[in-house]
Amino acid sequence: MQIRKLNANEKPPFGLLLLADPSLKLVEDYLRRGYCFIGSLNDQIIGVYVLLPTRPDTVELVNVAIDEKHQGQGNGKRLVEHAIRIAEELGFKTIEVGTGNSGMGQLALYQKCGFRIIGIDRDFFVRHYDEEIFENGIQVLDMIRLSQDL
């Protein structure tokens, strides 16, 4: 998989971005403020992530998505590892990520990539999303926050 920054004149891959975050409003907001990277295989976009500066020296990985046909093949891990390298190259000292309480695969992935759980934002998804979200048969209520020093 080749990973590169989305060009300014390119349309973001909203189909993938909305897999990881169902709020078009939130996605459009952080795309304007962040750095979007795409992963391609045979000239087809199969993955995406966004880095969003949040505080001095801190960046958040706000959206990591892999096309469903390409999941379970290490592509998500490649994107997360690339995001960590880019955050470090950009001079950030800390990278953070948040995921829903029901995202067992995501929680495992982030921890395998060196992130540590730092807290829980209770009812995050109830406060910020109009519709209920379910994953793995569990309602997504809380945001599990993870962090890694670079």
XYZ file of C-alpha atoms in Angstrom:
150
model
C 0.000 0.000 0.000
C 1.293 3.457 -0.908
C 0.405 6.254 1.525
C 0.475 9.937 0.592
C -1.008 13.252 1.612
C -4.265 14.121 -0.121
C -3.629 16.845 -2.707
C -5.393 20.177 -2.229
C -7.347 19.735 -5.486
C -8.443 16.147 -4.711
C -11.841 15.250 -3.333
C -11.533 13.488 0.032
C -12.703 9.838 0.081
C -15.904 10.524 2.015
C -17.123 6.945 1.637
C -14.159 5.736 3.697
C -14.105 8.682 6.095
C -17.754 8.096 6.965
C -17.012 4.446 7.804
C -14.963 5.648 10.776
C -17.089 8.687 11.634
C -20.748 8.828 10.526
C -21.029 12.609 11.011
C -20.455 14.414 7.709
C -20.425 17.727 9.584
C -17.606 16.609 11.917
C -15.629 15.021 9.062
C -15.824 18.173 6.942
C -14.783 20.270 9.947
C -11.637 18.336 10.780
C -10.697 17.920 7.102
C -10.507 21.735 6.872
C -8.236 21.911 9.931
C -6.152 18.751 9.602
C -3.871 16.716 7.370
C -5.551 13.975 5.317
C -3.560 10.987 4.063
C -4.754 8.245 1.733
C -3.570 4.707 1.229
C -3.765 3.240 -2.262
C -3.366 -0.205 -3.726
C -3.197 -0.577 -7.522
C -4.331 3.063 -7.946
C -7.455 2.414 -5.823
C -7.923 4.301 -2.537
C -8.393 1.669 0.178
C -7.569 3.633 3.326
C -7.521 7.060 4.892
C -6.515 8.835 8.076
C -6.592 12.423 9.329
C -4.193 14.123 11.734
C -5.651 17.102 13.567
C -3.488 19.476 15.627
C -5.313 20.002 18.929
C -2.909 21.661 21.400
C 0.682 22.847 21.268
C 2.870 19.823 20.499
C -0.176 17.494 20.317
C -1.935 15.998 17.311
C -4.938 13.694 17.260
C -5.503 10.813 14.864
C -9.208 11.480 14.297
C -10.176 9.103 11.514
C -8.654 5.784 10.434
C -10.599 3.786 7.877
C -9.865 0.844 5.601
C -12.179 -0.353 2.850
C -14.011 -3.411 4.179
C -12.552 -5.677 1.450
C -9.039 -4.799 2.616
C -9.529 -5.108 6.379
C -7.767 -7.807 8.374
C -4.649 -7.648 6.177
C -2.479 -5.281 8.213
C -3.491 -2.168 6.274
C -4.939 -0.394 9.313
C -1.712 -0.992 11.221
C 0.288 0.405 8.279
C -1.850 3.578 8.326
C -1.504 4.040 12.098
C 2.268 3.487 11.986
C 2.527 5.975 9.106
C 0.476 8.519 11.088
C 2.838 8.154 14.053
C 5.897 8.727 11.809
C 4.307 11.767 10.126
C 3.278 13.276 13.482
C 6.855 12.925 14.679
C 8.247 14.403 11.429
C 5.885 17.376 11.819
C 7.412 18.040 15.247
C 4.582 16.933 17.499
C 5.517 15.472 20.895
C 2.279 13.578 21.571
C -0.228 11.768 19.380
C -3.690 10.950 20.686
C -6.568 8.873 19.376
C -10.080 8.135 20.528
C -12.340 5.229 19.689
C -15.731 3.963 20.723
C -16.182 1.676 23.716
C -17.340 -1.145 21.408
C -14.378 -1.026 19.005
C -12.505 -4.077 20.267
C -10.429 -4.382 17.086
C -9.531 -0.695 17.125
C -8.557 -0.784 20.806
C -6.284 -3.749 20.132
C -4.761 -2.099 17.054
C -3.939 1.170 18.804
C -2.356 -0.622 21.756
C -0.293 -2.836 19.423
C 0.983 0.408 17.859
C 2.141 1.767 21.226
C -0.828 3.804 22.436
C -1.876 3.674 26.104
C -5.362 4.297 27.495
C -5.495 7.652 29.272
C -9.198 8.087 29.945
C -12.833 7.730 29.042
C -15.073 10.528 27.767
C -18.408 9.239 29.057
C -21.411 9.645 26.738
C -19.278 11.305 24.022
C -21.249 9.645 21.223
C -24.594 10.467 22.840
C -23.643 14.164 23.082
C -22.084 14.545 19.610
C -24.173 12.321 17.325
C -27.876 12.644 16.556
C -28.433 8.940 15.898
C -27.491 5.948 18.002
C -24.433 4.036 16.752
C -24.012 0.283 17.241
C -20.869 -1.746 16.674
C -20.325 -5.416 17.469
C -23.880 -5.497 18.855
C -23.002 -2.854 21.470
C -24.221 0.743 21.545
C -21.318 3.139 21.143
C -21.636 5.495 24.112
C -18.185 6.360 25.449
C -14.975 7.523 23.794
C -11.900 5.603 24.943
C -8.951 8.038 24.791
C -5.424 6.781 24.089
C -2.106 8.595 23.817
C 1.508 8.021 22.847
C 4.590 10.147 23.474
C 6.670 10.634 20.346
